[in-house]
Short mmCIF file of C-alpha atoms in Angstrom, two decimals:
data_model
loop_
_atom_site.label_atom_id
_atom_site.label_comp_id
_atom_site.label_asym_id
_atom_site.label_seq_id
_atom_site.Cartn_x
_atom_site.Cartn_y
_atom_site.Cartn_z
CA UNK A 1 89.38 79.08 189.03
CA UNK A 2 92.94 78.38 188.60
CA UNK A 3 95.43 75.24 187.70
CA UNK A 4 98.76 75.10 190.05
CA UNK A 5 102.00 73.63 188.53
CA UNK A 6 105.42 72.52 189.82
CA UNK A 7 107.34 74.74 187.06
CA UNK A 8 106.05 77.04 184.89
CA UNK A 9 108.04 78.74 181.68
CA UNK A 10 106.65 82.74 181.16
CA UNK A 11 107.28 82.93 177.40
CA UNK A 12 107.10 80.73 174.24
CA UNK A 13 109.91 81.67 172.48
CA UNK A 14 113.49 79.74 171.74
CA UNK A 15 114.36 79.58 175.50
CA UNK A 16 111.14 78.09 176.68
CA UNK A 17 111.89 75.06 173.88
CA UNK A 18 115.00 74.57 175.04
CA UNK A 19 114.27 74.75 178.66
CA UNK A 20 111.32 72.06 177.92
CA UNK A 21 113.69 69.84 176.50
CA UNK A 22 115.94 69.87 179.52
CA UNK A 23 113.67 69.25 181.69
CA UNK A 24 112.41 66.35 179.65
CA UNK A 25 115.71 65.02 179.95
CA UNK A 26 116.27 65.05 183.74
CA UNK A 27 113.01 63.55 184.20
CA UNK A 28 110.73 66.13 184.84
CA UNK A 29 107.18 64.33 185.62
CA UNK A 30 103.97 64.32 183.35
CA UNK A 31 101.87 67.18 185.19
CA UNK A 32 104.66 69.36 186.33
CA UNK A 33 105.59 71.57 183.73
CA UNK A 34 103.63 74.35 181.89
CA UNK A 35 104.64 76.75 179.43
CA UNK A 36 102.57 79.77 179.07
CA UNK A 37 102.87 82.04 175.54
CA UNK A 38 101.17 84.72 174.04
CA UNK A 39 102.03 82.96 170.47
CA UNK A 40 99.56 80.49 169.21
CA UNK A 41 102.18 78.13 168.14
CA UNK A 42 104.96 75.96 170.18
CA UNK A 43 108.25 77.16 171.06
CA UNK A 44 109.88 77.52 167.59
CA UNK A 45 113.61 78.54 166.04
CA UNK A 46 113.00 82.31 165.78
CA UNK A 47 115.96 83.26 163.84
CA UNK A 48 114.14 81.40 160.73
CA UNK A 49 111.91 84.05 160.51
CA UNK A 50 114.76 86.34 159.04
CA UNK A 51 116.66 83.58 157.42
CA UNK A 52 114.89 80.61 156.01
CA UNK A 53 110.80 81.62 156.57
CA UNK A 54 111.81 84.69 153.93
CA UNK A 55 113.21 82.83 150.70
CA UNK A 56 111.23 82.47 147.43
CA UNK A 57 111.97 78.97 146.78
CA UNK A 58 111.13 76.56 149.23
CA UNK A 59 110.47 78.65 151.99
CA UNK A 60 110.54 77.26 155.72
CA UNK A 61 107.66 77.06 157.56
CA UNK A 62 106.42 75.51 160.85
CA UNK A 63 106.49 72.38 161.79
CA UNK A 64 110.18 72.19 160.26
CA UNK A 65 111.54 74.87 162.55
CA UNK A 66 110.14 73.86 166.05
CA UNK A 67 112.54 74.03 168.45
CA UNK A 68 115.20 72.23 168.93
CA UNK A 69 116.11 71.68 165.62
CA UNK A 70 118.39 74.58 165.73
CA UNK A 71 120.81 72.20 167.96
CA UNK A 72 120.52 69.58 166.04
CA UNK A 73 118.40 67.90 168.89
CA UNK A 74 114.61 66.64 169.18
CA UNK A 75 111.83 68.86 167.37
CA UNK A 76 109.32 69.70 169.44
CA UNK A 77 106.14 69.55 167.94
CA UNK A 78 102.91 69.69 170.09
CA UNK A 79 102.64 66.30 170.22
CA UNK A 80 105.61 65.74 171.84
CA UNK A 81 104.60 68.06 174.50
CA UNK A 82 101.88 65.98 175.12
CA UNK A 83 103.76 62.39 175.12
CA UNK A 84 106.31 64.40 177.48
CA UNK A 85 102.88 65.75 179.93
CA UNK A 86 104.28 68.96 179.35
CA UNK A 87 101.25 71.55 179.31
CA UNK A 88 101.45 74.27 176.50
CA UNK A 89 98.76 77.08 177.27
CA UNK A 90 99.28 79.28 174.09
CA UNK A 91 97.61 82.20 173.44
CA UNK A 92 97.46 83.55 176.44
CA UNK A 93 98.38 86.61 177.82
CA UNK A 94 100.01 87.12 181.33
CA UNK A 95 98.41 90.31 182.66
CA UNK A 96 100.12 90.60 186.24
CA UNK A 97 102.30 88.73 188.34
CA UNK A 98 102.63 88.30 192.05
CA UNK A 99 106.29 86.74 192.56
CA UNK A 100 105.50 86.47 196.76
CA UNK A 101 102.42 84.81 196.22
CA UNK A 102 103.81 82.51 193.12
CA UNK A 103 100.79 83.16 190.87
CA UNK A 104 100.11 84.79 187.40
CA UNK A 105 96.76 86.04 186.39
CA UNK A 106 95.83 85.07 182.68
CA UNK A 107 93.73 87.99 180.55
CA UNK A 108 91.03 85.62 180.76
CA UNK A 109 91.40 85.71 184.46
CA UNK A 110 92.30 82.54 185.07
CA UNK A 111 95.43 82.67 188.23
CA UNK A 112 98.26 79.83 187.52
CA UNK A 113 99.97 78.64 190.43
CA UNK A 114 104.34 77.38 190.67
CA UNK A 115 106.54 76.63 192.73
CA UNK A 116 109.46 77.70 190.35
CA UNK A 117 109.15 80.23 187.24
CA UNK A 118 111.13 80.93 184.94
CA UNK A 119 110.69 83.87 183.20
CA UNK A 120 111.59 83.46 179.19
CA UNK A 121 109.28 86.72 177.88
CA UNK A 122 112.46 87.60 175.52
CA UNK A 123 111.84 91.15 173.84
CA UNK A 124 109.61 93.08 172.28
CA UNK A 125 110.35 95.00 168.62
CA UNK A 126 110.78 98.99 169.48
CA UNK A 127 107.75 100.93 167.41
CA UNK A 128 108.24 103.95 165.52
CA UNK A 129 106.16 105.52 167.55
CA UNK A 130 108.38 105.53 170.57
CA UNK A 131 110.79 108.11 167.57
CA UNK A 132 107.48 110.64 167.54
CA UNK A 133 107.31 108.97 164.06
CA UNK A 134 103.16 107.83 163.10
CA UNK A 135 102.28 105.10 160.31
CA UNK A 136 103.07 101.75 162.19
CA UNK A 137 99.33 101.06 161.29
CA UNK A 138 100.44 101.22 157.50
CA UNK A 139 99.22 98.23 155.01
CA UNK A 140 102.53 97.92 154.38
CA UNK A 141 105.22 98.94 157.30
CA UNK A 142 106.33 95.68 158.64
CA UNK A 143 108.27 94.69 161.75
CA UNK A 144 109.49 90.97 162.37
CA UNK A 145 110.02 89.69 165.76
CA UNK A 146 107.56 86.33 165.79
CA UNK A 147 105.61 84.11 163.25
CA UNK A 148 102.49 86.56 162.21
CA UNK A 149 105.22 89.79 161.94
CA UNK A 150 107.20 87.19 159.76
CA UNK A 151 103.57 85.77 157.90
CA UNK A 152 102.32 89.95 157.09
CA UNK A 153 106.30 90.54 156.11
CA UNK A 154 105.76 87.53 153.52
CA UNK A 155 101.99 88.78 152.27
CA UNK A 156 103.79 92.43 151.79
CA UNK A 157 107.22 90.70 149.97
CA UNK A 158 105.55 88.89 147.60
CA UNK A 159 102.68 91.95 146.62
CA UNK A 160 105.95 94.46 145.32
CA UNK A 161 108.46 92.60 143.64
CA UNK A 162 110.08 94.76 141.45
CA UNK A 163 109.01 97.43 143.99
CA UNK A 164 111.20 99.59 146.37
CA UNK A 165 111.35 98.37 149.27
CA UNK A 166 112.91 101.03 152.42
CA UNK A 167 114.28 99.08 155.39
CA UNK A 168 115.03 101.52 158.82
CA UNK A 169 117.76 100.32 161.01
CA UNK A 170 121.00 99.03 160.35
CA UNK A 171 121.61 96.40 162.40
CA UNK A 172 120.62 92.33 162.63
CA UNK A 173 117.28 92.61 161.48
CA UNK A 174 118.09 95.74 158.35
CA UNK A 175 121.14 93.15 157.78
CA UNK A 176 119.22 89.74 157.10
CA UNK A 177 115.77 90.99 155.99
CA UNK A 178 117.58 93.29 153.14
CA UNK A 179 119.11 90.15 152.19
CA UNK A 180 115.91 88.60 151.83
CA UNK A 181 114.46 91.61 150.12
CA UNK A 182 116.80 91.21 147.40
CA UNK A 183 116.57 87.84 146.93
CA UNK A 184 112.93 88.22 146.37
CA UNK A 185 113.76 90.38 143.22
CA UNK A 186 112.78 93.88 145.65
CA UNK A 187 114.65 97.08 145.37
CA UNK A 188 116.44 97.89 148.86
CA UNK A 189 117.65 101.36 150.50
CA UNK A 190 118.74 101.06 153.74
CA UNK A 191 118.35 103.69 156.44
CA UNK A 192 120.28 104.17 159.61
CA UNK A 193 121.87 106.80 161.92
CA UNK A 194 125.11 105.73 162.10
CA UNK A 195 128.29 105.65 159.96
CA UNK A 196 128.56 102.18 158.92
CA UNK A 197 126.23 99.32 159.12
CA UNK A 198 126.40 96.63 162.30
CA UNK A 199 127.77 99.48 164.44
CA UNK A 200 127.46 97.66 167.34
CA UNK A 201 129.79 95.19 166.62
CA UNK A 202 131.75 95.73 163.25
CA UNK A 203 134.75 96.94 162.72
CA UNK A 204 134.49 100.07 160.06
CA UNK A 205 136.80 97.84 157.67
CA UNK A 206 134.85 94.42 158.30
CA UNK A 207 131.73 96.98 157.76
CA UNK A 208 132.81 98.10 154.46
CA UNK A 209 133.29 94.65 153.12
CA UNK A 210 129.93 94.10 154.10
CA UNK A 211 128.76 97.17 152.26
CA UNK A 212 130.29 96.96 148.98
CA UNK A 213 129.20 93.14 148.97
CA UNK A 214 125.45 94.78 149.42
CA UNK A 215 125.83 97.33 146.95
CA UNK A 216 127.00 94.43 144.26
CA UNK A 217 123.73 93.25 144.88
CA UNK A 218 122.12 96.62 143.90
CA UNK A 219 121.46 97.33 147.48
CA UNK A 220 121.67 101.24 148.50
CA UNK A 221 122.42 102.94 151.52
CA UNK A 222 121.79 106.20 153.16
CA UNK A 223 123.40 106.82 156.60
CA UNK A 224 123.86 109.27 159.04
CA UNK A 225 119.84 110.43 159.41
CA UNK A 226 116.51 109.13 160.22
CA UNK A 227 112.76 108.58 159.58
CA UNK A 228 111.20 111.30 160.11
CA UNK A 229 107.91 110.58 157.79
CA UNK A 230 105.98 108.90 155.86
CA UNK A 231 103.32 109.64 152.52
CA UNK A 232 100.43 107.71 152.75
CA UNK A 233 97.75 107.51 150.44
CA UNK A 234 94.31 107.38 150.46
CA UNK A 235 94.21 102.71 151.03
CA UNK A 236 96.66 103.23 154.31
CA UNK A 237 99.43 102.29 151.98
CA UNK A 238 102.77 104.10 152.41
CA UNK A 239 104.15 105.57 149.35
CA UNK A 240 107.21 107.38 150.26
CA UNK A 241 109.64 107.65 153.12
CA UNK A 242 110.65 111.23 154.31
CA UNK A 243 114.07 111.55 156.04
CA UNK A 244 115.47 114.38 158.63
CA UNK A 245 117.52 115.51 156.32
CA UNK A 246 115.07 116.23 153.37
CA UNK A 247 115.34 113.09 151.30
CA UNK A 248 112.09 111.79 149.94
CA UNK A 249 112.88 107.64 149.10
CA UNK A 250 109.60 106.28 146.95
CA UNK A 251 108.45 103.15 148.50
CA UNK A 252 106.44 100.28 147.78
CA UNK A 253 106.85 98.79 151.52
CA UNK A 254 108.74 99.35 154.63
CA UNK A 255 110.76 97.05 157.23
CA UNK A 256 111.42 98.37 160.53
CA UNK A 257 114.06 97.03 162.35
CA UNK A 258 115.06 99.63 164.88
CA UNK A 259 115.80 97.73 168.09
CA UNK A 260 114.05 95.65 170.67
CA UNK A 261 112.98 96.14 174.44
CA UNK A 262 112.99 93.10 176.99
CA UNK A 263 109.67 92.33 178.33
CA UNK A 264 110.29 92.99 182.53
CA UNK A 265 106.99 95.10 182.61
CA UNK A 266 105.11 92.17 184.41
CA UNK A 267 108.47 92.29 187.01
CA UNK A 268 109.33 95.86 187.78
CA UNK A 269 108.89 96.67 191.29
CA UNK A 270 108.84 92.61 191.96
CA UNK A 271 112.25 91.92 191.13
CA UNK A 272 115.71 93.86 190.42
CA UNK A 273 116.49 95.15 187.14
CA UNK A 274 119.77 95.95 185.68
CA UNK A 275 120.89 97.25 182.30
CA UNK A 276 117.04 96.51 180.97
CA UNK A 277 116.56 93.42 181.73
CA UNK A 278 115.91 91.55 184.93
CA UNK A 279 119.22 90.46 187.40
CA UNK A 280 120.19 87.12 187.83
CA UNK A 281 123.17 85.48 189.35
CA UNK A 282 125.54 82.83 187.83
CA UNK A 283 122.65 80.39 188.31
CA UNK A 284 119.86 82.52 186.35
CA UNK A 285 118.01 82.56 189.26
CA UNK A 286 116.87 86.19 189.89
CA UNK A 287 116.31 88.37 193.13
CA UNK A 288 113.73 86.03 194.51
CA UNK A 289 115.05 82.34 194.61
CA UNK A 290 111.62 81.26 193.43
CA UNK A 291 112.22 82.61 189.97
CA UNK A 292 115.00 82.09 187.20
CA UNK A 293 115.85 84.54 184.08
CA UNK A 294 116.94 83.40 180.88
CA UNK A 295 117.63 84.70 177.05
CA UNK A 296 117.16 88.04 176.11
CA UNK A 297 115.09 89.49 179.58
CA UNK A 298 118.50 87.91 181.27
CA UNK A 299 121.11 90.15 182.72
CA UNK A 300 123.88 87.77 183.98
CA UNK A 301 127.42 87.24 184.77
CA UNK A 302 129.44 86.88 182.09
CA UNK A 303 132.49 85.24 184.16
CA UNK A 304 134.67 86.00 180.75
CA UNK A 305 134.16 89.50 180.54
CA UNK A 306 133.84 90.19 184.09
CA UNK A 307 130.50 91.91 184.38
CA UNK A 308 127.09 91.59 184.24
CA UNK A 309 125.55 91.97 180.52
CA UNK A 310 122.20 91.11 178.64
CA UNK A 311 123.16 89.52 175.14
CA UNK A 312 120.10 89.48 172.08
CA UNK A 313 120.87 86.67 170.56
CA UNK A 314 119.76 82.57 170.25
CA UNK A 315 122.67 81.03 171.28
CA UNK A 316 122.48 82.74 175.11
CA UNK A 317 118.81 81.85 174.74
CA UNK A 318 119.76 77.92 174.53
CA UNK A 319 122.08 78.05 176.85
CA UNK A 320 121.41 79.76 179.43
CA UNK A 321 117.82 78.07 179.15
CA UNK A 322 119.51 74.47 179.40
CA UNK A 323 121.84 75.74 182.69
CA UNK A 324 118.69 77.16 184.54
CA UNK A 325 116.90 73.79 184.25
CA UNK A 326 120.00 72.04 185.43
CA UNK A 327 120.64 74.59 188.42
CA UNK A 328 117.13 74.06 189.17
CA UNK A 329 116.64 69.86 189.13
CA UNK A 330 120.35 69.27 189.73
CA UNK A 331 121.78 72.45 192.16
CA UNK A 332 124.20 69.99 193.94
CA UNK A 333 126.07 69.35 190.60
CA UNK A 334 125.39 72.80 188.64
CA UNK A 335 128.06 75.08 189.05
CA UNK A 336 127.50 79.02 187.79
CA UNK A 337 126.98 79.82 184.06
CA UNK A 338 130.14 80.05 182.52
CA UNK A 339 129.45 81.45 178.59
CA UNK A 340 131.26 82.52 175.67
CA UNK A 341 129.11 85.72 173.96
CA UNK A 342 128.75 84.17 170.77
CA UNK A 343 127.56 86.05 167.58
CA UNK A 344 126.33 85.25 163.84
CA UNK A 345 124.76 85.58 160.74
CA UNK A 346 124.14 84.37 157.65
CA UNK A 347 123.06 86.71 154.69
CA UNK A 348 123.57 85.61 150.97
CA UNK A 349 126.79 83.36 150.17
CA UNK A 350 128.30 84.74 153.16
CA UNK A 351 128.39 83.59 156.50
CA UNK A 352 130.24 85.50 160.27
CA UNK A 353 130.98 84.34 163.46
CA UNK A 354 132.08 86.45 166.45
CA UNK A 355 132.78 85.13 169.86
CA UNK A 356 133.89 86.93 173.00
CA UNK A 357 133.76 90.45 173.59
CA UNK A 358 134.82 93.87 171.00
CA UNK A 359 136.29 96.34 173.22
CA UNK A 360 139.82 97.52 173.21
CA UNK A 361 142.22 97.56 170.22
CA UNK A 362 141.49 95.83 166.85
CA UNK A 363 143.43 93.89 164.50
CA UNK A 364 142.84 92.28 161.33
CA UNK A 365 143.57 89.86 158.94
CA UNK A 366 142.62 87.86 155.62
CA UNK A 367 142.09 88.10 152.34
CA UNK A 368 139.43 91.52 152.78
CA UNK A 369 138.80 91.36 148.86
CA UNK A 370 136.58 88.68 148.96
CA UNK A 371 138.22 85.76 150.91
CA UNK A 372 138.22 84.34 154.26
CA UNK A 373 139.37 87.28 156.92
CA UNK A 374 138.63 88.63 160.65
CA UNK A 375 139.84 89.86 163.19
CA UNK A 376 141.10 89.66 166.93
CA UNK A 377 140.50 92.14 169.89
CA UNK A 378 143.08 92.76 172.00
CA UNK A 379 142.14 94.39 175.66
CA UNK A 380 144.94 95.23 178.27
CA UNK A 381 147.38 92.58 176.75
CA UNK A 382 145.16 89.60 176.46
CA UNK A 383 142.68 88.60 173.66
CA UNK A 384 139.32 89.01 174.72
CA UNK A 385 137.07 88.59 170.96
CA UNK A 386 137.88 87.04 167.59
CA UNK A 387 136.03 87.30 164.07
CA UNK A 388 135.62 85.58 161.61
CA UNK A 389 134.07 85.42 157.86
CA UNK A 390 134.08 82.38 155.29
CA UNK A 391 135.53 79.73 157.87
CA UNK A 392 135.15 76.07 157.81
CA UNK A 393 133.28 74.62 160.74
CA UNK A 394 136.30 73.52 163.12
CA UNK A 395 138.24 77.09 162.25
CA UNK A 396 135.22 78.79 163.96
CA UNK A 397 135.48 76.12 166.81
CA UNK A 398 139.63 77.35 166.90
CA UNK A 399 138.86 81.10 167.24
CA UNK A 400 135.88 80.20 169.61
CA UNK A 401 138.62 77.78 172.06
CA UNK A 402 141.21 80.85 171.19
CA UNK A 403 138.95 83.73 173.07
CA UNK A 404 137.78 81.23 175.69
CA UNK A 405 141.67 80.87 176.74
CA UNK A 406 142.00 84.63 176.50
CA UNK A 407 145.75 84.61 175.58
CA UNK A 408 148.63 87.17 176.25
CA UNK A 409 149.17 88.94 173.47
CA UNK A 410 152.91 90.57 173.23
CA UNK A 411 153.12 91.08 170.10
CA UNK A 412 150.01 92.73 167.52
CA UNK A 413 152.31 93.07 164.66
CA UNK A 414 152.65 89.18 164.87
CA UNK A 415 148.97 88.60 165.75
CA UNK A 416 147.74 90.26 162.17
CA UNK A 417 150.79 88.23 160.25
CA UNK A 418 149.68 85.12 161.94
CA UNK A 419 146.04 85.94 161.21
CA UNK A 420 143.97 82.33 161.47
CA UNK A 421 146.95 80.68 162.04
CA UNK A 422 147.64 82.28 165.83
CA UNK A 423 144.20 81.03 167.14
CA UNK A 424 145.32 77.57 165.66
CA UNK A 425 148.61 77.45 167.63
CA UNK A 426 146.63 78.63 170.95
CA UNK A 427 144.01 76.19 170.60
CA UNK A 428 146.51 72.98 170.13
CA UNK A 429 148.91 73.68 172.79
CA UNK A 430 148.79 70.94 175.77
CA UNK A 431 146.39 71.84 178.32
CA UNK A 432 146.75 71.20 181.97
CA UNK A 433 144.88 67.87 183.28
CA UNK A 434 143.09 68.84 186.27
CA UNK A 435 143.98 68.32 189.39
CA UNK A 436 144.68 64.73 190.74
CA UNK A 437 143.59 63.65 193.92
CA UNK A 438 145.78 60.88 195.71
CA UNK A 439 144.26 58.61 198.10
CA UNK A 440 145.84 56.42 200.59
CA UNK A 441 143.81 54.72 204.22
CA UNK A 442 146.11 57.55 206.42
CA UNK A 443 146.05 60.94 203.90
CA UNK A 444 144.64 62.50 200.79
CA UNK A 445 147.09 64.84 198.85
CA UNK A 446 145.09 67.26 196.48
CA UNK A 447 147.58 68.91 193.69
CA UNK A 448 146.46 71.81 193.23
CA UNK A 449 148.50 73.39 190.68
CA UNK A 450 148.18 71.98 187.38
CA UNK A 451 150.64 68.86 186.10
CA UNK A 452 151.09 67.50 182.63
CA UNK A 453 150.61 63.60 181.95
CA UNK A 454 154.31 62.90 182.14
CA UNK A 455 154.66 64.72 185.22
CA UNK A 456 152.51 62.44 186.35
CA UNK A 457 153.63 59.70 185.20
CA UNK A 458 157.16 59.56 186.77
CA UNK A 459 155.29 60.81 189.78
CA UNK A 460 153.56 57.70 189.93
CA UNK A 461 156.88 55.76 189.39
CA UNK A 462 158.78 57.64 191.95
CA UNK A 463 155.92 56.89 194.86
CA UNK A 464 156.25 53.59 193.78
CA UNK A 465 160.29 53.20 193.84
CA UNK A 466 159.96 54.97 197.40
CA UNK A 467 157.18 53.15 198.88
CA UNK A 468 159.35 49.82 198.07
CA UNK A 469 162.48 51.53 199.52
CA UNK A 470 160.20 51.85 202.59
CA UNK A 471 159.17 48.38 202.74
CA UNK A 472 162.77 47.08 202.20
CA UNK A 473 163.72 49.34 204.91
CA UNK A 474 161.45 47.97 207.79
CA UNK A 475 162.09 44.73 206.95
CA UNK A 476 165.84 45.11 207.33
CA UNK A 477 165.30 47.31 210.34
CA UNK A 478 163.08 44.46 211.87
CA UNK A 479 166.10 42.09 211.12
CA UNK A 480 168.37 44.21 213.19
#
């Protein structure tokens, strides 16, 4: 027993909406497209869970967050699957996978058929178990990666306000869900290894801005140890968190948000992996040409940086989701993937953007007391990533266009006075038109190199003052 499909999307997450939706748009035909998710719910926004799905007032909640709302484009609820003929088969998990043979066999045992797959399983939270730590099973130790992590986080939240809450991990989800914490009226400690919070990409100065805004908001923090713990008492309920180094934090609940693993397991063996997740070339399409890779179980070329990377975050998701489709329906006219990394967050009346990549030396600027600031990365004499904090909509669109053009930097002194102002002054300078192609009956003449509008224009004039010089010519010529 079995159902056979043109396309089918592995995974139900942000990637397989916005995949859906492309293919909706290039015409895809009722019948020929499946999605396949272990959720019991449509492709949906997942970065509400953290953000919007956690407030006290007016909370978010499905069907307002379907994807693709997050683009400002169509939401898909179920029932525009079904106008589209787009088959959703949700809750259902993929048990194996036999790339040569095209088919996936269901837990139910029913085997699904394609001709193309694209494989959108995203990640998986990291357990505490995977630390030698025990008490995941705890009443109240929550995680939040989809909609019933996010629905048990909520159940937990609003059962200890004025509690102590203990969140593990300093990083996206330690960042936004302490945010959330607080905002419910919870007391937060934070918990992580390393020196400063957002390790992975802050600055220690950008870091520290971040921290002493947390502590105004009665948030503490303990850093450089782990979990190594927990008291629980006789109802399964944690009471305290024990650390490596001896500290005993009461606590009324716990958030884990130690990392996530990409979901290849169905793939190892099948196809090539690199750097966790699975390979795929500037077209998403992975090591058989059957099958395509996209959001977080994507390793890809990033053209900008030069190498291959896997990026965790919603933006790659959508985009390399959309690009896929189009390489797929449209391969004559799809070049490679060519993406910024982009990076953000939003956590209490603050709001970041970083674009591009953090590696080599750093400088900043702004107003670090409480203003707008960032900074710039500078690697082997060109800028290669640019922060930002408190900017208006088309500044973030300026340091964005600033990294894309990845400008020589001779000066850093200059680059921190001119702060904002230096990706401003990049981003308006005249850009080369591309080149123009000029046809005649006898030759075509490509220029390759670029050429302003005015050089074009008096080398339109100067064809035409020679071409008439020509024609005078013969005609005299012919006279003699």
């Amino acid at each position: 027993m079995g159902r056979a499909f043109v396309y089918v999307i592995l995974g139900g997450g942000v990637a397989a909406g916005y995949a859906a939706l492309e293919f909706a748009k290039r015409g895809v035909s009722p019948g020929e497209l499946c999605i396949i998710s272990e959720e019991p719910v449509a492709p949906y926004e997942r970065p509400a869970l953290s953000k919007g799905y956690l407030l006290s007032e007016v909370p978010a909640r499905l069907p307002s967050f379907h994807t693709c709302v997050g683009a400002n484009e169509e939401r898909l609820t179920p029932k525009w699957y079904k106008e589209h003929g787009i088959e959703l088969v949700l809750g259902t998990r993929v048990k194996s996978a036999d790339v040569k043979r095209k088919t996936l066999l269901t837990a139910t045992g029913e085997t699904i058929s394609y001709k193309i797959l694209i494989i959108a399983t995203g990640a998986r939270a990291l357990r505490l178990e995977e630390f030698g730590v025990t008490g995941s099973d705890a009443e109240n130790v929550c995680y939040l990666r989809d909609l019933a992590d996010a629905n048990r986080l909520v159940d937990v939240m609003q059962s200890c306000t004025g509690g102590n809450a203990v969140v593990i991990g300093g990083g996206y989800i330690g960042m936004e869900c302490a945010a959330s914490l607080v905002i419910n009226k919870i007391n937060v400690t934070m918990v992580f290894p390393e020196a400063q919070f957002m390790a992975r990409l802050f600055t220690p100065k950008i870091a520290s801005f971040y921290e002493q805004y947390y502590v105004s908001k009665g948030v503490k923090f303990v850093k450089g140890t782990v979990l190594s713990s927990f008291e629980i008492d006789s109802n399964k309920k944690v009471t305290a968190v024990i650390l490596r180094d001896g500290s005993r934090l009461p606590a009324d609940m716990v958030v884990v948000g130690i990392g996530i693993r990409p979901n290849t397991t169905l793939f190892e063996g099948q196809l090539t992996l690199e750097k966790g997740g699975i390979k795929a070339n500037g077209r998403l399409q992975a090591s058989y040409e059957s099958v395509y890779a996209v959001g977080d179980v994507a390793t890809f070329p990033v053209k900008l940086i030069r190498e291959n990377r896997r990026l965790e975050h919603v933006d790659s998701a959508r985009k390399s989701a959309r690009h896929a489709v189009a390489a797929i329906m449209d391969p004559e006219k799809t070049g490679e993937f060519d993406y910024l990394p982009f990076f953000y967050s939003r956590v209490f009346a603050l709001s970041w953007q970083f674009y591009g990549d953090n590696v080599g030396e750093v400088i900043h600027f702004g107003d670090f007391t409480g203003g707008k600031f960032g900074a710039y990365w500078v690697h082997k004499g060109h800028l290669v990533g640019s922060f930002l904090e408190g900017g208006t909509k088309e500044e973030y669109e300026t340091i964005a266009n600033a990294t894309r053009l990845q400008p020589v930097i001779d000066d850093l002194a200059m680059l921190e006075t001119q702060g904002l102002g230096f990706a401003l002054a990049v981003s308006q300078k005249p850009s080369p038109s591309p080149p123009m192609e000029i046809s005649s009956s006898a030759s075509t003449v490509v220029l390759e190199k670029p050429v302003y509008v005015c050089h074009a224009t008096v080398g339109v004039l100067v064809a035409t003052a020679v071409a008439a010089f020509a024609y005078w010519y013969g005609r005299r010529r012919r006279r003699w």
